[in-house]
Short mmCIF file of C-alpha atoms (C1' of nucleotides) in Angstrom, two decimals:
data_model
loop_
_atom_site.label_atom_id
_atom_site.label_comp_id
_atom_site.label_asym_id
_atom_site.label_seq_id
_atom_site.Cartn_x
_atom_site.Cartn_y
_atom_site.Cartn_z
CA UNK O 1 80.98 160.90 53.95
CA UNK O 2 81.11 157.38 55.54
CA UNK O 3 79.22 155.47 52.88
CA UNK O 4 78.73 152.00 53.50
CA UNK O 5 81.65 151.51 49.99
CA UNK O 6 83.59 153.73 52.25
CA UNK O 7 83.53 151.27 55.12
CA UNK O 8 84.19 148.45 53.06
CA UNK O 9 86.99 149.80 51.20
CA UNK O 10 88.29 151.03 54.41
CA UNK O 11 88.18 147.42 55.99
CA UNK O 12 89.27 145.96 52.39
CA UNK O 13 92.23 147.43 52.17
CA UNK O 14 93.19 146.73 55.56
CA UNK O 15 93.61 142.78 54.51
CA UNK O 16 89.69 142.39 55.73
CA UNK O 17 87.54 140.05 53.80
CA UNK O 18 84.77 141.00 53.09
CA UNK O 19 81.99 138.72 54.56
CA UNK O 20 78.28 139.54 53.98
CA UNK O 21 77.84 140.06 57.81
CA UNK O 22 80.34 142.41 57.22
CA UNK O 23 78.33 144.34 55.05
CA UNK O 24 75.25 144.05 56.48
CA UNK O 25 77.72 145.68 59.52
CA UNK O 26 78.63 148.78 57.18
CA UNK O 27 75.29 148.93 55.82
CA UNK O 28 74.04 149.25 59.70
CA UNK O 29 76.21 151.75 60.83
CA UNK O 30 76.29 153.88 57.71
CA UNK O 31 72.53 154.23 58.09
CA UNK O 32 72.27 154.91 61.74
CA UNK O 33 73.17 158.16 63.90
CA UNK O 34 73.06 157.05 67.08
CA UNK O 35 74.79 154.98 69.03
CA UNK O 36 74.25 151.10 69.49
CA UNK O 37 74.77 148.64 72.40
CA UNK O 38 76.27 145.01 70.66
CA UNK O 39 72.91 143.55 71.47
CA UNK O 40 71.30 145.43 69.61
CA UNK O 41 73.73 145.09 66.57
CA UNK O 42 73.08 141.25 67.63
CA UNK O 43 69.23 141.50 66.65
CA UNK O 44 69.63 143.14 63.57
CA UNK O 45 71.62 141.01 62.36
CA UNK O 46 69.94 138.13 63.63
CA UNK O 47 66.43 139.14 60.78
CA UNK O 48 68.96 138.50 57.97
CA UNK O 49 71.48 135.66 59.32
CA UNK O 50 69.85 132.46 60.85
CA UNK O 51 72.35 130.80 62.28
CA UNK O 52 74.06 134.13 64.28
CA UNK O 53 75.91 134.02 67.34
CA UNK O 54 76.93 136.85 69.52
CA UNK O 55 80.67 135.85 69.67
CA UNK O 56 81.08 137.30 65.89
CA UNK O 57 79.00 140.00 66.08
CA UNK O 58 81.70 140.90 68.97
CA UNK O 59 84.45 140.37 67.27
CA UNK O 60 83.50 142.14 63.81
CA UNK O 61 82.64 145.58 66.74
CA UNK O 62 86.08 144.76 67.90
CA UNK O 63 87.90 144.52 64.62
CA UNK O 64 86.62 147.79 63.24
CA UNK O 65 86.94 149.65 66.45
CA UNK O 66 90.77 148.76 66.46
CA UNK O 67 90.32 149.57 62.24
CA UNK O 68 89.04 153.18 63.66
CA UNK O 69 85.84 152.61 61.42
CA UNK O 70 83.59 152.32 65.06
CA UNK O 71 84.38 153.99 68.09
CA UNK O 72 83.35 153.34 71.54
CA UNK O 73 82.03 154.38 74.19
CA UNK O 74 80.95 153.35 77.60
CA UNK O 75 77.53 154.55 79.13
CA UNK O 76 76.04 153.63 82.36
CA UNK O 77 74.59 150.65 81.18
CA UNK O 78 77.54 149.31 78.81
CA UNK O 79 79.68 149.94 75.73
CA UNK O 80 77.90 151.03 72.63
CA UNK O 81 79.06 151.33 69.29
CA UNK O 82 78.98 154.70 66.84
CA UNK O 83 80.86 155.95 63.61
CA UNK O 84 83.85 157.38 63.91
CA UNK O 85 83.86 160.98 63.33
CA UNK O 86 86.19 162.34 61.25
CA UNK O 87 89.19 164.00 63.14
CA UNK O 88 89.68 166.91 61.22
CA UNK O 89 86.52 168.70 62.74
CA UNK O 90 86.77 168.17 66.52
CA UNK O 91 83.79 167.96 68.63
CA UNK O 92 81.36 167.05 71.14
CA UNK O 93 77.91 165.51 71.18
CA UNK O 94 75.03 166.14 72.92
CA UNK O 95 73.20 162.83 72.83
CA UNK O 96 69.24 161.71 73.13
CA UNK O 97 68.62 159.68 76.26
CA UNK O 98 65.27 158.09 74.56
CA UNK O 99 66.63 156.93 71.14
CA UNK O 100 70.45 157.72 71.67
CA UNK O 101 70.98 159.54 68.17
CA UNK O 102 73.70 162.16 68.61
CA UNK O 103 73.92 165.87 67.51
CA UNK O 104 77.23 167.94 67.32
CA UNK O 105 78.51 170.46 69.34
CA UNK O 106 81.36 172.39 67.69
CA UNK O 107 82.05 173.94 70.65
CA UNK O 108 85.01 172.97 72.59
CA UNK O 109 85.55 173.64 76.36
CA UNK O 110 89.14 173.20 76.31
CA UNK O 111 89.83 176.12 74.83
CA UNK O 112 88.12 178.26 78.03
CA UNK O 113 89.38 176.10 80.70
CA UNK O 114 92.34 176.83 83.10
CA UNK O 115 94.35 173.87 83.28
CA UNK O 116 97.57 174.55 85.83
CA UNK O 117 100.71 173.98 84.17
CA UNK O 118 101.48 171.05 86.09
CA UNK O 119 98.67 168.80 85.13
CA UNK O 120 99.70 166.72 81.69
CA UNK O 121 96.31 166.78 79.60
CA UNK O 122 95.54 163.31 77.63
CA UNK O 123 92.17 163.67 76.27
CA UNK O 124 88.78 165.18 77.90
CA UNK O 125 85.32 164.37 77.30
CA UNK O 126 82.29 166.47 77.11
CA UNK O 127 78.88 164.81 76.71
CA UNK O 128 75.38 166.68 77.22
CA UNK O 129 72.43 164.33 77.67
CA UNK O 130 69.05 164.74 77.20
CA UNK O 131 65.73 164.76 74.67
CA UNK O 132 65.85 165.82 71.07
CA UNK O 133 62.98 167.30 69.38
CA UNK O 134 61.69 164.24 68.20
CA UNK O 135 61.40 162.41 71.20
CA UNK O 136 60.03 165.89 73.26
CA UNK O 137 56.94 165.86 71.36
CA UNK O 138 56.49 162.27 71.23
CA UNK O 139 56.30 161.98 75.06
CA UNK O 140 54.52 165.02 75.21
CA UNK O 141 52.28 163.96 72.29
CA UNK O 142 51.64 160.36 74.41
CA UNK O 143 51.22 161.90 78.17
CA UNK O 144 49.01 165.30 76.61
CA UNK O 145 45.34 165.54 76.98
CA UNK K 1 84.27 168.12 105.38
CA UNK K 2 83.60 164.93 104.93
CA UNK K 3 85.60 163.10 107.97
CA UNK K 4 84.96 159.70 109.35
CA UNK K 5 83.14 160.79 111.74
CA UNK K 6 80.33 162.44 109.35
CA UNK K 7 80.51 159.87 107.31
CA UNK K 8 79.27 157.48 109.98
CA UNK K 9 76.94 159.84 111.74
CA UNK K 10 75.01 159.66 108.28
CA UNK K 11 75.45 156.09 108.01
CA UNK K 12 74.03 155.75 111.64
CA UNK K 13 71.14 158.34 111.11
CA UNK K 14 70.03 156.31 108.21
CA UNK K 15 69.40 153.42 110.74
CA UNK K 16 72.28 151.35 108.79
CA UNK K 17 74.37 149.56 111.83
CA UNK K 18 78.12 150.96 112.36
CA UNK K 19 80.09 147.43 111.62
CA UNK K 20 83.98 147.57 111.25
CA UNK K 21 84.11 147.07 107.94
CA UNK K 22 82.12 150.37 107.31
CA UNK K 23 84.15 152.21 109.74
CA UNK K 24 87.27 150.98 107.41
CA UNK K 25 85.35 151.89 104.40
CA UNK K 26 84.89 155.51 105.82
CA UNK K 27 87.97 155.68 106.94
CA UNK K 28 89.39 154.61 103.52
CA UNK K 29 87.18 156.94 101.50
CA UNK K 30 87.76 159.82 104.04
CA UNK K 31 91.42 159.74 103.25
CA UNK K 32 91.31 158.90 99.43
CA UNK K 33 90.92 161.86 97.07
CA UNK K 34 90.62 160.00 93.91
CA UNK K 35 88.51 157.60 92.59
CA UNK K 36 88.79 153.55 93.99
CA UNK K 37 87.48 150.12 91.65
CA UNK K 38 85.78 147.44 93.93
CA UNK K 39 89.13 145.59 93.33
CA UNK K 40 91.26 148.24 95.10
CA UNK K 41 88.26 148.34 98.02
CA UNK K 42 88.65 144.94 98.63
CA UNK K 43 92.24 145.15 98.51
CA UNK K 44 92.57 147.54 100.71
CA UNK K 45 90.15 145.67 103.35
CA UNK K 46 91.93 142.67 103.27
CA UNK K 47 94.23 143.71 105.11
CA UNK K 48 92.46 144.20 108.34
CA UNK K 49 90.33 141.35 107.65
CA UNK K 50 91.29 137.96 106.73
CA UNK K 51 87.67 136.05 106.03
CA UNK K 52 86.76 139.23 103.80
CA UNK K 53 84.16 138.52 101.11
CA UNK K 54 83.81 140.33 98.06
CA UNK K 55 80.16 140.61 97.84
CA UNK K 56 79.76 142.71 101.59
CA UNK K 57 82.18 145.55 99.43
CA UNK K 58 80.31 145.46 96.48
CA UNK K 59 76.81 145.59 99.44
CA UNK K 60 78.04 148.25 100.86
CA UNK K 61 79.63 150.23 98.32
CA UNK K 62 75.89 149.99 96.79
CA UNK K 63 74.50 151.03 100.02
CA UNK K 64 76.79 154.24 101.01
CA UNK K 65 75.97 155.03 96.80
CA UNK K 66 72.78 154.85 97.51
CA UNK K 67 73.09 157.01 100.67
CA UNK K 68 74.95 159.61 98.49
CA UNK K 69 77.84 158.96 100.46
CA UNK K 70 79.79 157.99 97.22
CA UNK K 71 79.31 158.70 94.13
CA UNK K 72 80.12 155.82 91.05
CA UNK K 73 81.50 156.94 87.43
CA UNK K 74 81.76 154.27 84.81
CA UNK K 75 85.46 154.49 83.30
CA UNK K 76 86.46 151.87 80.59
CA UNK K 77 87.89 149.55 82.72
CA UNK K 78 84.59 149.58 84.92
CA UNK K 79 83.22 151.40 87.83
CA UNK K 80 84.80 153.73 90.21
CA UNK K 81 84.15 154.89 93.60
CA UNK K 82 84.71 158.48 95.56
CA UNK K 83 83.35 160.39 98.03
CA UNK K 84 80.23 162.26 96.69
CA UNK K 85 80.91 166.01 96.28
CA UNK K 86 79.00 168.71 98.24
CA UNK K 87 76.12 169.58 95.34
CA UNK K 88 76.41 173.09 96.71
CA UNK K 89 79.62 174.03 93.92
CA UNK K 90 78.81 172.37 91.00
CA UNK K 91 81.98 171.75 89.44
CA UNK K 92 83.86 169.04 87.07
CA UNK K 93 87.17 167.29 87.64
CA UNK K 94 90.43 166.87 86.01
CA UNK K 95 91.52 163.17 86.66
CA UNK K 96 94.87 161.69 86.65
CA UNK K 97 95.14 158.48 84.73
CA UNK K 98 98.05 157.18 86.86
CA UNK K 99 96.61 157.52 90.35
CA UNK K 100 93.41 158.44 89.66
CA UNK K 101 93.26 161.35 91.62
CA UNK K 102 90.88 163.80 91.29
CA UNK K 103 91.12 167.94 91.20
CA UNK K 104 88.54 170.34 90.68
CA UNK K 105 87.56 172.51 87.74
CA UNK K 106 85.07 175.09 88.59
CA UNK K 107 84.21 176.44 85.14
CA UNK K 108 81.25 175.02 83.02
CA UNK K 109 81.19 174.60 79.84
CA UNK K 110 77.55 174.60 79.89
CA UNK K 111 77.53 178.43 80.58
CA UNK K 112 79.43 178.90 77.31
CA UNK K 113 77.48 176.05 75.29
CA UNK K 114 74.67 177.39 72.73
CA UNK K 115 72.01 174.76 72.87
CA UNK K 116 69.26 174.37 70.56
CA UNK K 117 66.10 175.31 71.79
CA UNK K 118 64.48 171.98 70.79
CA UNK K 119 67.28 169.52 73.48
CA UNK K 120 65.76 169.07 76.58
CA UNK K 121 68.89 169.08 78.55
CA UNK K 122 69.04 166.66 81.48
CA UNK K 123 72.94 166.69 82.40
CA UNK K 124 76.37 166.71 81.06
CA UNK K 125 79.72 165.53 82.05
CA UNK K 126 83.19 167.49 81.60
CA UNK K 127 86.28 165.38 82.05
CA UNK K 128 89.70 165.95 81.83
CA UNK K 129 92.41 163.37 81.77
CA UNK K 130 95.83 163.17 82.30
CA UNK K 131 98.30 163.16 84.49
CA UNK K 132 99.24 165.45 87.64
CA UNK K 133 102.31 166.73 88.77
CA UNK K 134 103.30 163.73 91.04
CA UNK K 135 102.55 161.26 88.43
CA UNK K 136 104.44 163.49 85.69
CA UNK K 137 107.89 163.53 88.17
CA UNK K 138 107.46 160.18 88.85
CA UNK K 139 107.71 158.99 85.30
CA UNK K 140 110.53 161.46 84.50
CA UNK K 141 112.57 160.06 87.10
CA UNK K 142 111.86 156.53 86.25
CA UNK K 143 112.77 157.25 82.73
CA UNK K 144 115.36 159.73 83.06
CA UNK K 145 119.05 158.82 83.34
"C1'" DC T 1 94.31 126.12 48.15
"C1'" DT T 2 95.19 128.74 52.44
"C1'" DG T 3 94.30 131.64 55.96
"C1'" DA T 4 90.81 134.54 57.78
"C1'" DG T 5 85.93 134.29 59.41
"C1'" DT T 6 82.36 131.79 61.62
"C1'" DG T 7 79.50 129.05 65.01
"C1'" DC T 8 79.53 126.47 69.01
"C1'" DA T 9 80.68 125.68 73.65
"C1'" DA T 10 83.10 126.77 77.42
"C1'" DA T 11 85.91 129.99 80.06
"C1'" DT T 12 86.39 134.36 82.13
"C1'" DC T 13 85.35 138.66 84.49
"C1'" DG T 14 82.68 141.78 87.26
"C1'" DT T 15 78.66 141.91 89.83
"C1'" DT T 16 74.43 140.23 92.19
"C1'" DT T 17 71.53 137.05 94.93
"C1'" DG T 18 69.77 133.27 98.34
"C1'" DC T 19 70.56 131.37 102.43
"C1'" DA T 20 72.43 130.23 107.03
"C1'" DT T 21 75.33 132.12 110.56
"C1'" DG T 22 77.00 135.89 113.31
"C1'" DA T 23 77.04 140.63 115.25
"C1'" DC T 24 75.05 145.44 116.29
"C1'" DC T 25 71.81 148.11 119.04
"C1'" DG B 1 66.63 139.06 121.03
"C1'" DG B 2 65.31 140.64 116.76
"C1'" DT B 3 67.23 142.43 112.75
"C1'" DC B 4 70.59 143.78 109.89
"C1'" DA B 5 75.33 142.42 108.18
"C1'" DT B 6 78.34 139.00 106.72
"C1'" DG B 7 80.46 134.91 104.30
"C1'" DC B 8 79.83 131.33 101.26
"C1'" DA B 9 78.47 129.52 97.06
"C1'" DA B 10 76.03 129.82 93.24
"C1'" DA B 11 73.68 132.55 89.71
"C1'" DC B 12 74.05 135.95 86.40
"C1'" DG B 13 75.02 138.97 82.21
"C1'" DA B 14 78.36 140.73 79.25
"C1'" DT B 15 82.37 139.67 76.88
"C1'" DT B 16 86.29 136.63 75.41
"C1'" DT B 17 88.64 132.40 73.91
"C1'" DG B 18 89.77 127.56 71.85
"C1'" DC B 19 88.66 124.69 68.36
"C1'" DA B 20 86.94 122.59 64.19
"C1'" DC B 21 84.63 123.82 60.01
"C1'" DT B 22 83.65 127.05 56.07
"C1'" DC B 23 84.39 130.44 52.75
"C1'" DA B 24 86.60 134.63 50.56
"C1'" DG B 25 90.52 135.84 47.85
#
DNA sequence: CTGAGTGCAAATCGTTTGCATGACC
DNA sequence: GGTCATGCAAACGATTTGCACTCAG
């Protein structure tokens, strides 16, 4: 599991200090499923820091992307921020459009598609967007009779 | 197909006036099967124009986007532009992360995906990158003695 | 104590907008 | 000739960088 002593040991023993806006970071992450945008890291970190400026939040995203504790990615409307899955279980996500959490899908499409011989695969991506349960019956909930 | 020539008339039968610089653009676009950055756009038009501003490509690669004309994809490094494809065969694309040409893949992995009931499913994106035959010859050459 | 982490300000990059001039139809 | 298109410059948001100060180890 990625617990936030996980995290922090991770980023430890990498030559990290640990900062407390570090482990507000881990604490953050640890507890969320979904993905989020660097402003919104920026705000919730702001209700325990005073004095906060965007510049480190960006930099701390940075530093434990490169540490492989975050990983990116980048949506229409900017780069958001996630956990890094493990490796050892490869998969895909399909991912809430309302409140961005992410569910897996073991399933693979690389293993069904054709690829000619003469095309060098790198990586793929496969993403399937839309509304979880939750967020379903809250709209429908809100616009119902 | 999408030649010049359509790619005009729907310009022109959108009421949007038939300038040079969006004759070059179709022309360009026309002739490019992979995917161009606003840079390369601009690039490219600066040749045949020497008081070329970079806003009037960004304004008109907005316009012919929003013409479905091109279509935009948000890579890392920012967004792309190609020539929309026909909606008719849906299909996803193997891209080649030297020259960013794209090719086809007409299976769907959402056919083979098992979806909870509860995900409203809006859309999904299948990628594959890489690198194609050209690309893969070029580097071997380059590299090889 | 010493270097890594931080806040501040300014720089940078990609993109958009307001306005006056110029060109299509 | 009226309107849309263009170039210019300036605004803009997101992200990065240089520098002096502070704090974790």
């Amino acid at each position: 599991m990625h617990t936030i002593e996980d995290i922090i040991r991770r980023m430890s023993s990498q030559g990290l200090r640990i900062t407390d806006q570090r482990k507000t970071l881990a604490k953050l992450f640890s507890e969320t499923q979904g993905y989020l945008a660097p402003k919104e890291v920026y705000e919730y970190m702001g209700k325990s820091y005073t004095g906060l400026s965007f510049d480190t939040v960006y930099r701390n995203l940075r530093v434990m992307e490169e540490l492989g504790v975050l990983e990116q990615v980048i949506f229409e409307d900017g780069g958001k921020f996630k956990l890094h899955c493990r490796e050892l279980d490869h998969h895909h996500h399909m991912i809430c459009l309302q409140c961005g959490k992410t569910y897996p899908i073991t399933f693979c499409p690389m293993e069904q598609t054709n690829v000619p011989d003469d095309f060098q695969v790198v990586k793929h991506k496969f993403e399937v967007f839309g509304y979880c349960k939750a967020c379903v019956q809250e709209e429908s909930a809100a616009s119902g009779v």
